[in-house]
mmCIF file of C-alpha atoms and ligand atoms in Angstrom:
data_model
loop_
_atom_site.group_PDB
_atom_site.id
_atom_site.type_symbol
_atom_site.label_atom_id
_atom_site.label_comp_id
_atom_site.label_asym_id
_atom_site.label_seq_id
_atom_site.Cartn_x
_atom_site.Cartn_y
_atom_site.Cartn_z
ATOM 1 C CA MET A 1468 0.085 0.116 -0.079
ATOM 2 C CA LYS A 1469 2.373 2.182 0.945
ATOM 3 C CA LEU A 1470 4.005 1.551 -2.405
ATOM 4 C CA TRP A 1471 1.182 3.049 -4.410
ATOM 5 C CA ARG A 1472 1.380 6.151 -1.765
ATOM 6 C CA ARG A 1473 4.921 7.197 -3.573
ATOM 7 C CA LEU A 1474 4.469 9.533 -6.679
ATOM 8 C CA ASP A 1475 7.349 7.400 -8.455
ATOM 9 C CA VAL A 1476 4.967 4.363 -8.974
ATOM 10 C CA ARG A 1477 1.681 6.849 -9.269
ATOM 11 C CA LEU A 1478 3.187 8.446 -12.796
ATOM 12 C CA PHE A 1479 4.274 5.401 -13.551
ATOM 13 C CA ALA A 1480 0.545 3.842 -13.438
ATOM 14 C CA SER A 1481 -0.630 7.675 -15.199
ATOM 15 C CA TYR A 1482 1.770 7.245 -18.379
ATOM 16 C CA ALA A 1483 1.129 3.133 -18.520
ATOM 17 C CA LEU A 1484 -2.543 4.075 -18.189
ATOM 18 C CA VAL A 1485 -1.849 6.400 -21.033
ATOM 19 C CA ALA A 1486 0.048 4.166 -23.477
ATOM 20 C CA LEU A 1487 -3.117 1.212 -22.234
ATOM 21 C CA ILE A 1488 -5.964 3.809 -23.797
ATOM 22 C CA VAL A 1489 -3.556 4.684 -27.221
ATOM 23 C CA PHE A 1490 -3.572 0.586 -27.686
ATOM 24 C CA GLY A 1491 -6.996 0.532 -27.214
ATOM 25 C CA ALA A 1492 -7.609 3.153 -29.128
ATOM 26 C CA PHE A 1493 -6.047 1.666 -31.911
ATOM 27 C CA ALA A 1494 -7.512 -1.981 -31.142
ATOM 28 C CA ILE A 1495 -10.709 -0.896 -31.574
ATOM 29 C CA THR A 1496 -9.348 1.291 -34.765
ATOM 30 C CA VAL A 1497 -7.756 -1.641 -36.431
ATOM 31 C CA ARG A 1498 -10.377 -4.508 -35.316
ATOM 32 C CA VAL A 1499 -13.667 -2.701 -35.883
ATOM 33 C CA VAL A 1500 -13.616 0.906 -37.275
ATOM 34 C CA ALA A 1501 -11.151 -0.615 -40.023
ATOM 35 C CA PRO A 1502 -13.107 -3.640 -41.327
ATOM 36 C CA ALA A 1503 -16.820 -1.724 -41.393
ATOM 37 C CA ARG A 1504 -14.655 1.401 -43.404
ATOM 38 C CA PHE A 1505 -12.486 -1.176 -45.266
ATOM 39 C CA ASP A 1506 -16.244 -3.471 -46.240
ATOM 40 C CA ASP A 1507 -17.941 -0.202 -47.575
ATOM 41 C CA ASP A 1508 -14.918 0.149 -49.612
ATOM 42 C CA VAL A 1509 -14.836 -3.298 -50.882
ATOM 43 C CA LYS A 1510 -18.256 -3.334 -52.118
ATOM 44 C CA THR A 1511 -17.891 -0.005 -53.946
ATOM 45 C CA ILE A 1512 -14.594 -1.922 -55.436
ATOM 46 C CA THR A 1513 -16.221 -4.985 -55.822
ATOM 47 C CA SER A 1514 -19.416 -3.248 -57.881
ATOM 48 C CA GLY A 1515 -16.643 -3.496 -61.130
ATOM 49 C CA GLU A 1516 -17.689 0.743 -61.028
ATOM 50 C CA THR A 1517 -14.669 2.435 -60.041
ATOM 51 C CA SER A 1518 -11.221 2.512 -61.372
ATOM 52 C CA LYS A 1519 -7.302 0.701 -60.211
ATOM 53 C CA ASP A 1520 -6.105 3.889 -59.219
ATOM 54 C CA GLU A 1521 -10.186 5.000 -57.326
ATOM 55 C CA SER A 1522 -9.671 1.663 -55.621
ATOM 56 C CA HIS A 1523 -6.101 2.334 -54.099
ATOM 57 C CA ASN A 1524 -7.789 6.265 -53.150
ATOM 58 C CA LEU A 1525 -10.322 4.934 -51.201
ATOM 59 C CA TYR A 1526 -8.281 1.901 -49.188
ATOM 60 C CA VAL A 1527 -6.446 4.775 -48.251
ATOM 61 C CA ASP A 1528 -8.388 7.082 -47.761
ATOM 62 C CA SER A 1529 -10.228 4.542 -45.526
ATOM 63 C CA LEU A 1530 -7.507 3.493 -43.811
ATOM 64 C CA ASP A 1531 -6.273 7.350 -43.178
ATOM 65 C CA SER A 1532 -9.791 8.231 -41.282
ATOM 66 C CA SER A 1533 -9.140 5.570 -38.748
ATOM 67 C CA LEU A 1534 -5.999 6.299 -38.219
ATOM 68 C CA TRP A 1535 -7.074 9.913 -37.422
ATOM 69 C CA PHE A 1536 -10.463 8.527 -35.585
ATOM 70 C CA ALA A 1537 -7.363 6.592 -33.667
ATOM 71 C CA LEU A 1538 -5.444 9.410 -33.253
ATOM 72 C CA ALA A 1539 -8.178 11.619 -31.379
ATOM 73 C CA ALA A 1540 -8.826 9.276 -29.189
ATOM 74 C CA SER A 1541 -4.821 8.783 -27.396
ATOM 75 C CA PHE A 1542 -4.388 12.683 -27.685
ATOM 76 C CA GLY A 1543 -8.151 12.804 -26.416
ATOM 77 C CA ALA A 1544 -7.232 10.061 -22.967
ATOM 78 C CA ALA A 1545 -3.313 11.220 -22.926
ATOM 79 C CA THR A 1546 -5.618 14.763 -22.075
ATOM 80 C CA ILE A 1547 -7.804 13.797 -19.878
ATOM 81 C CA ALA A 1548 -4.856 11.738 -18.036
ATOM 82 C CA SER A 1549 -2.893 13.862 -17.456
ATOM 83 C CA VAL A 1550 -4.590 17.194 -16.329
ATOM 84 C CA LEU A 1551 -6.580 14.612 -13.721
ATOM 85 C CA VAL A 1552 -2.509 13.245 -12.838
ATOM 86 C CA ALA A 1553 -1.412 16.830 -12.523
ATOM 87 C CA ARG A 1554 -4.853 17.959 -10.865
ATOM 88 C CA ARG A 1555 -4.192 15.720 -8.054
ATOM 89 C CA ILE A 1556 -0.199 16.512 -7.590
ATOM 90 C CA LEU A 1557 -0.535 20.704 -8.435
ATOM 91 C CA ARG A 1558 -3.902 20.719 -5.491
ATOM 92 C CA PRO A 1559 -0.886 19.658 -2.456
ATOM 93 C CA VAL A 1560 1.841 21.616 -4.028
ATOM 94 C CA GLN A 1561 -0.504 24.678 -4.298
ATOM 95 C CA ASP A 1562 -1.641 24.407 -0.669
ATOM 96 C CA VAL A 1563 1.503 24.479 -0.137
ATOM 97 C CA ARG A 1564 2.275 27.492 -2.011
ATOM 98 C CA ALA A 1565 -0.839 29.217 -0.552
ATOM 99 C CA ALA A 1566 0.279 28.059 3.260
ATOM 100 C CA THR A 1567 3.634 29.942 3.100
ATOM 101 C CA ARG A 1568 2.344 32.835 1.537
ATOM 102 C CA ARG A 1569 0.247 32.886 4.478
ATOM 103 C CA LEU A 1570 2.880 32.098 6.915
ATOM 104 C CA ALA A 1571 5.528 34.932 5.220
ATOM 105 C CA ASN A 1572 2.048 37.332 6.158
ATOM 106 C CA GLY A 1573 2.712 35.980 9.972
ATOM 107 C CA HIS A 1574 -0.507 34.111 10.189
ATOM 108 C CA TYR A 1575 1.609 31.271 12.216
ATOM 109 C CA ASP A 1576 -0.947 29.341 13.191
ATOM 110 C CA GLU A 1577 -1.050 28.094 9.627
ATOM 111 C CA ARG A 1578 -0.905 24.660 8.640
ATOM 112 C CA VAL A 1579 -1.067 22.208 5.250
ATOM 113 C CA ALA A 1580 -3.386 19.199 5.679
ATOM 114 C CA VAL A 1581 -1.515 16.443 4.256
ATOM 115 C CA PRO A 1582 -0.870 14.984 1.120
ATOM 116 C CA GLY A 1583 -1.395 10.750 0.093
ATOM 117 C CA GLU A 1584 1.117 10.601 -1.619
ATOM 118 C CA LEU A 1585 4.181 10.461 0.376
ATOM 119 C CA GLU A 1586 6.815 12.187 -1.289
ATOM 120 C CA LEU A 1587 4.130 15.985 -1.638
ATOM 121 C CA ALA A 1588 3.455 14.199 2.157
ATOM 122 C CA ASP A 1589 6.883 15.129 3.724
ATOM 123 C CA LEU A 1590 6.791 17.976 2.097
ATOM 124 C CA ALA A 1591 3.027 19.599 3.874
ATOM 125 C CA ARG A 1592 4.919 18.291 6.659
ATOM 126 C CA ASP A 1593 7.971 20.227 6.954
ATOM 127 C CA VAL A 1594 6.330 23.522 5.653
ATOM 128 C CA ASN A 1595 4.180 22.377 8.883
ATOM 129 C CA ARG A 1596 7.403 22.432 11.297
ATOM 130 C CA LEU A 1597 8.831 25.727 9.803
ATOM 131 C CA ALA A 1598 5.224 27.088 10.830
ATOM 132 C CA ILE A 1599 5.145 25.348 14.584
ATOM 133 C CA GLU A 1600 8.663 27.059 14.600
ATOM 134 C CA LEU A 1601 7.745 29.967 13.739
ATOM 135 C CA GLN A 1602 4.888 30.403 15.434
ATOM 136 C CA SER A 1603 7.489 29.383 18.577
ATOM 137 C CA THR A 1604 9.640 32.081 17.968
ATOM 138 C CA GLU A 1605 7.302 34.972 17.843
ATOM 139 C CA ARG A 1606 5.932 33.583 20.951
ATOM 140 C CA ARG A 1607 8.514 34.072 22.317
ATOM 141 C CA ARG A 1608 9.823 37.410 20.705
ATOM 142 C CA ALA A 1609 6.634 38.815 21.880
ATOM 143 C CA ARG A 1610 6.869 37.235 25.607
ATOM 144 C CA LEU A 1611 10.097 38.930 25.547
ATOM 145 C CA VAL A 1612 8.732 41.896 24.532
ATOM 146 C CA SER A 1613 5.578 42.256 27.691
ATOM 147 C CA GLU A 1614 8.573 40.881 30.081
ATOM 148 C CA VAL A 1615 10.613 44.499 29.349
ATOM 149 C CA ALA A 1616 8.015 45.986 29.314
ATOM 150 C CA HIS A 1617 6.905 45.249 32.604
ATOM 151 C CA GLU A 1618 10.865 45.068 33.759
ATOM 152 C CA MET A 1619 11.292 49.095 33.031
ATOM 153 C CA ARG A 1620 7.766 49.928 34.157
ATOM 154 C CA THR A 1621 8.748 49.291 37.565
ATOM 155 C CA PRO A 1622 12.095 51.688 37.160
ATOM 156 C CA LEU A 1623 10.238 54.133 35.068
ATOM 157 C CA THR A 1624 6.888 54.815 37.485
ATOM 158 C CA THR A 1625 9.676 55.593 39.884
ATOM 159 C CA ILE A 1626 11.772 58.111 38.745
ATOM 160 C CA GLU A 1627 8.680 59.532 37.295
ATOM 161 C CA GLY A 1628 6.981 59.278 41.079
ATOM 162 C CA TYR A 1629 9.948 61.017 42.605
ATOM 163 C CA VAL A 1630 10.116 64.330 39.678
ATOM 164 C CA GLU A 1631 6.152 64.336 39.532
ATOM 165 C CA GLY A 1632 6.808 64.756 43.619
ATOM 166 C CA ILE A 1633 9.662 67.278 43.712
ATOM 167 C CA LEU A 1634 7.677 69.133 40.636
ATOM 168 C CA ASP A 1635 4.484 69.080 43.102
ATOM 169 C CA GLY A 1636 6.843 70.447 46.471
ATOM 170 C CA VAL A 1637 6.560 66.308 47.891
ATOM 171 C CA PHE A 1638 9.325 65.850 48.001
ATOM 172 C CA GLU A 1639 12.616 68.552 47.883
ATOM 173 C CA PRO A 1640 15.249 67.662 45.508
ATOM 174 C CA ASN A 1641 18.173 66.410 48.632
ATOM 175 C CA GLU A 1642 20.437 63.813 47.874
ATOM 176 C CA GLU A 1643 18.023 61.647 48.958
ATOM 177 C CA VAL A 1644 16.144 61.705 45.998
ATOM 178 C CA LEU A 1645 18.467 62.459 43.638
ATOM 179 C CA VAL A 1646 20.392 58.811 44.412
ATOM 180 C CA ALA A 1647 17.087 56.842 45.039
ATOM 181 C CA VAL A 1648 16.042 58.002 40.944
ATOM 182 C CA GLY A 1649 20.185 57.614 39.761
ATOM 183 C CA GLU A 1650 19.884 53.776 41.162
ATOM 184 C CA GLU A 1651 16.836 53.237 39.379
ATOM 185 C CA ALA A 1652 18.336 55.132 36.554
ATOM 186 C CA SER A 1653 21.361 52.207 36.605
ATOM 187 C CA ARG A 1654 18.727 49.862 37.255
ATOM 188 C CA LEU A 1655 17.554 50.841 33.752
ATOM 189 C CA GLN A 1656 21.065 50.612 32.015
ATOM 190 C CA ARG A 1657 22.219 46.960 33.719
ATOM 191 C CA LEU A 1658 18.820 46.070 32.553
ATOM 192 C CA ALA A 1659 19.245 47.404 28.417
ATOM 193 C CA SER A 1660 23.277 45.665 29.077
ATOM 194 C CA ASP A 1661 22.133 42.548 29.980
ATOM 195 C CA LEU A 1662 19.521 42.798 27.531
ATOM 196 C CA ALA A 1663 21.723 42.581 24.872
ATOM 197 C CA GLU A 1664 23.850 40.052 26.540
ATOM 198 C CA LEU A 1665 20.735 37.858 26.875
ATOM 199 C CA SER A 1666 19.700 37.866 23.615
ATOM 200 C CA ARG A 1667 23.042 36.564 22.285
ATOM 201 C CA ALA A 1668 23.417 34.040 24.531
ATOM 202 C CA GLU A 1669 19.911 32.693 23.414
ATOM 203 C CA GLU A 1670 20.358 32.892 19.872
ATOM 204 C CA GLY A 1671 23.584 31.209 20.654
ATOM 205 C CA ALA A 1672 25.201 34.118 19.456
ATOM 206 C CA VAL A 1673 27.868 35.155 22.020
ATOM 207 C CA ALA A 1674 31.561 35.171 20.117
ATOM 208 C CA LEU A 1675 33.378 32.916 22.149
ATOM 209 C CA HIS A 1676 37.071 32.558 22.255
ATOM 210 C CA PRO A 1677 37.863 28.931 23.321
ATOM 211 C CA ARG A 1678 41.438 27.960 24.449
ATOM 212 C CA ILE A 1679 42.812 25.990 26.434
ATOM 213 C CA VAL A 1680 42.517 26.331 29.862
ATOM 214 C CA ASP A 1681 42.370 25.501 33.600
ATOM 215 C CA LEU A 1682 39.288 25.505 34.789
ATOM 216 C CA ASP A 1683 39.967 24.699 38.854
ATOM 217 C CA GLU A 1684 42.935 27.676 38.487
ATOM 218 C CA LEU A 1685 39.640 29.367 36.844
ATOM 219 C CA ALA A 1686 37.743 29.343 39.274
ATOM 220 C CA ALA A 1687 40.656 30.300 42.353
ATOM 221 C CA ARG A 1688 40.997 32.568 40.962
ATOM 222 C CA CYS A 1689 37.276 33.876 39.842
ATOM 223 C CA ALA A 1690 36.732 33.270 44.368
ATOM 224 C CA GLU A 1691 39.676 35.052 45.537
ATOM 225 C CA ARG A 1692 38.679 37.518 43.521
ATOM 226 C CA LEU A 1693 35.247 37.468 45.643
ATOM 227 C CA ARG A 1694 36.797 37.389 48.488
ATOM 228 C CA PRO A 1695 36.511 40.315 50.086
ATOM 229 C CA GLN A 1696 32.749 40.271 49.592
ATOM 230 C CA PHE A 1697 32.232 37.304 51.517
ATOM 231 C CA VAL A 1698 34.527 38.478 54.125
ATOM 232 C CA ASP A 1699 32.989 42.290 53.970
ATOM 233 C CA LYS A 1700 29.653 39.978 54.422
ATOM 234 C CA GLY A 1701 30.782 37.651 56.948
ATOM 235 C CA VAL A 1702 30.437 34.245 54.915
ATOM 236 C CA ALA A 1703 32.839 31.856 54.762
ATOM 237 C CA LEU A 1704 34.428 30.851 51.276
ATOM 238 C CA ARG A 1705 36.719 27.719 51.166
ATOM 239 C CA VAL A 1706 38.207 26.389 47.472
ATOM 240 C CA HIS A 1707 38.141 22.606 46.560
ATOM 241 C CA GLY A 1708 40.613 21.355 43.917
ATOM 242 C CA GLY A 1709 44.264 21.924 43.230
ATOM 243 C CA ALA A 1710 44.894 19.444 40.274
ATOM 244 C CA PRO A 1711 44.177 21.252 37.073
ATOM 245 C CA VAL A 1712 41.768 20.687 34.680
ATOM 246 C CA PRO A 1713 41.397 21.151 31.008
ATOM 247 C CA VAL A 1714 38.583 22.701 29.340
ATOM 248 C CA ASP A 1715 38.625 24.296 25.812
ATOM 249 C CA ALA A 1716 36.884 27.154 26.257
ATOM 250 C CA ASP A 1717 36.822 30.887 26.184
ATOM 251 C CA PRO A 1718 38.350 32.486 30.335
ATOM 252 C CA ASP A 1719 36.484 35.734 30.174
ATOM 253 C CA ARG A 1720 32.529 33.788 29.275
ATOM 254 C CA ILE A 1721 33.358 31.134 31.691
ATOM 255 C CA THR A 1722 34.679 33.796 34.520
ATOM 256 C CA GLN A 1723 31.752 35.762 33.939
ATOM 257 C CA VAL A 1724 29.704 32.354 34.165
ATOM 258 C CA LEU A 1725 31.215 32.025 38.331
ATOM 259 C CA THR A 1726 31.479 35.163 39.002
ATOM 260 C CA ASN A 1727 27.118 34.736 38.595
ATOM 261 C CA LEU A 1728 27.581 31.652 40.769
ATOM 262 C CA LEU A 1729 29.465 32.586 43.127
ATOM 263 C CA GLY A 1730 27.635 36.177 43.427
ATOM 264 C CA ASN A 1731 24.240 34.638 43.875
ATOM 265 C CA ALA A 1732 25.002 31.951 46.192
ATOM 266 C CA LEU A 1733 26.593 35.481 48.653
ATOM 267 C CA THR A 1734 23.528 37.041 48.123
ATOM 268 C CA TYR A 1735 21.363 33.965 48.690
ATOM 269 C CA THR A 1736 23.642 32.734 51.973
ATOM 270 C CA PRO A 1737 23.228 34.931 54.989
ATOM 271 C CA THR A 1738 25.925 36.222 57.607
ATOM 272 C CA GLU A 1739 28.067 33.231 59.796
ATOM 273 C CA GLY A 1740 26.445 29.988 56.187
ATOM 274 C CA THR A 1741 29.039 29.248 53.691
ATOM 275 C CA VAL A 1742 29.955 28.927 50.029
ATOM 276 C CA GLU A 1743 31.861 25.762 48.763
ATOM 277 C CA VAL A 1744 33.334 26.015 45.220
ATOM 278 C CA GLN A 1745 34.102 22.687 44.080
ATOM 279 C CA VAL A 1746 36.034 21.281 40.623
ATOM 280 C CA ARG A 1747 36.103 17.873 40.093
ATOM 281 C CA ARG A 1748 36.835 15.892 36.740
ATOM 282 C CA GLU A 1749 34.848 13.219 35.743
ATOM 283 C CA HIS A 1750 35.720 10.930 32.859
ATOM 284 C CA ASP A 1751 35.431 13.352 30.025
ATOM 285 C CA HIS A 1752 32.942 15.938 31.522
ATOM 286 C CA ALA A 1753 34.554 18.846 33.727
ATOM 287 C CA THR A 1754 33.050 20.507 36.824
ATOM 288 C CA VAL A 1755 32.513 23.124 39.335
ATOM 289 C CA VAL A 1756 29.925 22.678 41.828
ATOM 290 C CA VAL A 1757 28.627 25.980 43.507
ATOM 291 C CA ARG A 1758 27.233 24.981 47.251
ATOM 292 C CA ASP A 1759 26.165 27.511 49.905
ATOM 293 C CA THR A 1760 23.894 27.189 53.219
ATOM 294 C CA GLY A 1761 21.908 29.712 52.103
ATOM 295 C CA ILE A 1762 18.082 30.104 51.738
ATOM 296 C CA GLY A 1763 18.019 27.127 49.270
ATOM 297 C CA LEU A 1764 15.577 26.727 46.558
ATOM 298 C CA SER A 1765 12.060 24.761 46.040
ATOM 299 C CA PRO A 1766 11.912 21.430 43.674
ATOM 300 C CA ASP A 1767 10.116 23.842 40.446
ATOM 301 C CA ASP A 1768 12.495 26.967 41.367
ATOM 302 C CA CYS A 1769 15.675 24.564 40.635
ATOM 303 C CA GLU A 1770 14.447 24.808 37.190
ATOM 304 C CA LEU A 1771 12.904 28.268 36.817
ATOM 305 C CA VAL A 1772 15.351 30.119 38.062
ATOM 306 C CA PHE A 1773 16.799 29.447 34.956
ATOM 307 C CA ASP A 1774 14.213 31.084 32.680
ATOM 308 C CA ARG A 1775 14.376 34.677 31.991
ATOM 309 C CA PHE A 1776 13.164 37.558 34.857
ATOM 310 C CA TYR A 1777 12.044 34.844 36.653
ATOM 311 C CA ARG A 1778 12.892 35.757 41.248
ATOM 312 C CA VAL A 1779 12.095 33.610 43.486
ATOM 313 C CA GLN A 1780 9.216 35.250 45.394
ATOM 314 C CA GLY A 1781 10.084 35.852 48.736
ATOM 315 C CA ALA A 1782 13.097 35.831 48.355
ATOM 316 C CA VAL A 1783 16.242 38.319 49.227
ATOM 317 C CA ARG A 1784 16.807 40.675 46.259
ATOM 318 C CA PRO A 1785 19.975 42.166 44.776
ATOM 319 C CA ALA A 1786 19.426 45.718 44.424
ATOM 320 C CA GLY A 1787 18.742 46.133 40.152
ATOM 321 C CA GLY A 1788 18.636 42.270 40.024
ATOM 322 C CA SER A 1789 16.835 41.593 36.735
ATOM 323 C CA GLY A 1790 16.449 37.472 37.747
ATOM 324 C CA ILE A 1791 18.274 37.497 33.854
ATOM 325 C CA GLY A 1792 22.240 36.605 35.379
ATOM 326 C CA LEU A 1793 21.502 32.755 35.187
ATOM 327 C CA THR A 1794 19.553 32.647 32.302
ATOM 328 C CA ILE A 1795 23.057 33.888 30.703
ATOM 329 C CA ALA A 1796 24.981 31.932 32.600
ATOM 330 C CA ARG A 1797 23.145 28.635 31.330
ATOM 331 C CA GLY A 1798 23.392 29.967 27.612
ATOM 332 C CA LEU A 1799 27.103 30.909 27.860
ATOM 333 C CA ALA A 1800 27.235 27.433 29.273
ATOM 334 C CA ARG A 1801 25.461 25.481 26.467
ATOM 335 C CA ALA A 1802 27.765 27.403 23.830
ATOM 336 C CA HIS A 1803 30.854 25.268 25.179
ATOM 337 C CA HIS A 1804 28.333 22.528 24.632
ATOM 338 C CA GLY A 1805 28.084 22.404 28.593
ATOM 339 C CA ASP A 1806 25.269 22.953 31.053
ATOM 340 C CA ILE A 1807 23.988 24.257 34.416
ATOM 341 C CA GLU A 1808 22.345 22.809 36.409
ATOM 342 C CA ALA A 1809 21.072 23.496 39.900
ATOM 343 C CA THR A 1810 19.904 21.384 42.874
ATOM 344 C CA SER A 1811 19.017 21.843 46.134
ATOM 345 C CA PRO A 1812 18.069 19.782 49.304
ATOM 346 C CA GLY A 1813 14.801 21.746 50.561
ATOM 347 C CA VAL A 1814 13.769 25.826 50.808
ATOM 348 C CA GLY A 1815 15.593 27.324 53.787
ATOM 349 C CA ALA A 1816 18.904 23.957 53.554
ATOM 350 C CA GLY A 1817 21.264 25.701 50.800
ATOM 351 C CA SER A 1818 21.408 25.515 46.869
ATOM 352 C CA VAL A 1819 24.303 23.863 44.858
ATOM 353 C CA PHE A 1820 24.795 25.244 41.064
ATOM 354 C CA THR A 1821 27.244 22.725 38.970
ATOM 355 C CA LEU A 1822 28.335 24.085 35.916
ATOM 356 C CA THR A 1823 29.816 21.316 33.395
ATOM 357 C CA LEU A 1824 32.137 21.204 30.365
ATOM 358 C CA PRO A 1825 33.539 18.609 28.199
ATOM 359 C CA VAL A 1826 37.208 18.338 29.711
ATOM 360 C CA ALA A 1827 39.485 18.984 26.408
ATOM 361 C CA HIS A 1828 41.599 16.041 25.190
ATOM 362 C CA VAL A 1829 45.345 17.343 25.138
ATOM 363 C CA GLU A 1830 48.542 15.410 25.499
ATOM 364 C CA GLU A 1831 50.138 17.421 27.623
ATOM 365 C CA PRO A 1832 47.753 20.840 27.893
ATOM 366 C CA GLY A 1833 49.186 24.054 27.979
ATOM 367 C CA ILE A 1834 47.432 24.868 30.359
ATOM 368 C CA SER A 1835 46.778 28.738 31.491
ATOM 369 C CA GLY A 1836 44.879 31.022 33.481
HETATM 370 P P1 ADP B 1072 19.462 37.749 40.012
HETATM 371 O O1 ADP B 1072 19.853 39.027 39.326
HETATM 372 O O2 ADP B 1072 17.703 38.183 40.384
HETATM 373 O O3 ADP B 1072 20.232 36.791 40.928
HETATM 374 P P2 ADP B 1072 19.412 35.874 38.516
HETATM 375 O O4 ADP B 1072 19.248 35.205 37.360
HETATM 376 O O5 ADP B 1072 21.181 34.984 38.463
HETATM 377 O O6 ADP B 1072 18.453 36.888 38.628
HETATM 378 O O7 ADP B 1072 18.570 34.549 39.332
HETATM 379 C C1 ADP B 1072 17.113 34.059 39.250
HETATM 380 C C2 ADP B 1072 16.785 34.090 40.775
HETATM 381 O O8 ADP B 1072 16.950 32.743 40.888
HETATM 382 C C3 ADP B 1072 17.391 34.911 42.241
HETATM 383 O O9 ADP B 1072 16.117 35.693 41.686
HETATM 384 C C4 ADP B 1072 17.026 33.731 43.408
HETATM 385 O O10 ADP B 1072 15.894 34.106 43.480
HETATM 386 C C5 ADP B 1072 16.915 32.261 42.630
HETATM 387 N N1 ADP B 1072 18.595 32.132 42.948
HETATM 388 C C6 ADP B 1072 20.138 31.524 42.519
HETATM 389 N N2 ADP B 1072 20.828 31.460 43.518
HETATM 390 C C7 ADP B 1072 20.716 31.223 44.386
HETATM 391 C C8 ADP B 1072 21.447 30.478 45.476
HETATM 392 N N3 ADP B 1072 22.316 30.329 44.752
HETATM 393 N N4 ADP B 1072 20.433 29.949 46.130
HETATM 394 C C9 ADP B 1072 18.236 30.714 46.250
HETATM 395 N N5 ADP B 1072 18.574 31.107 45.370
HETATM 396 C C10 ADP B 1072 19.207 31.549 44.291
#
């Protein structure tokens, strides 16, 4: 049955059908039409009223008209068969054309009916897949625009509130008020630069400059750079590692990811808590585990924290934190063919963020930081 749904089989069948009809037309001509004409002619010839030349012409005429009949019948059959076949093949192709035109006009809910012919069914399915992809890209775009608008509204409303307050004489334009306005303005600025980075990370369009680096050294350096902030807040920072772990990565981007993970661990861990950084090599992949004794995450939030603009409800919020940091960090890890996962024993019980990267296979790693 599947054979019959193939286009080449159907085309062959239609040509064979035309050949059969032509054969049938000739058969009818030779067996029915020609003998009848010939009988009439024979009667005329045998009546002795015609000369030899006239008899010859009568014979040729009768053959000619039989052949014309056969030609007309075959032509008719070929026309009917080709019209039917073309209509069958062209209808789905025209459906696909119409659908792509509607898709181009932004009607992303457009779907093509899948025809019976296998090859055309594949084409229709491909167009439908394209439509689904376009639809989801469009949905993501629309969601991003509304999320960005939502994120901008709070600082803008605050700034507007202060300015109106000053104009109405409710606030003094003193340093305190101006600092508050300035903070909201920088929050907007941070949002703008985060967004630019986010779109590059989500599209996988980040320019990476990978080289063989030691992940252990990278993590240790990043931790040391942030240590003063941990000391300030009274959170202990412990780094475990020591053995070189070569990875083929962009050191600046991986430092950015580690800074985000360590910065979050510090933000969400109260004073007297502990943050541990552990670099490990497991077969062909390397991991950096950042474990804190902070506020922890619910099982659902462990995945949701990677969604853009997602902030855990009720969690302590870092000033200006727009909930994009982990989205970008995961995008960067994935651009390195790695990933970031979050786990937590539960709310209040600390969280564990694990960055995984493929290990670089080098004989004698020319590792640099
Ligand atoms: P933000 O800029 O708001 O920190 P992130 O994308 O870095 O954005 O983090 C998203 C959310 O994930 C945070 O708002 C916070 O609620 C939660 N989160 C991130 N890291 C931790 C952590 N170590 N412990 C508990 N919650 C965390």
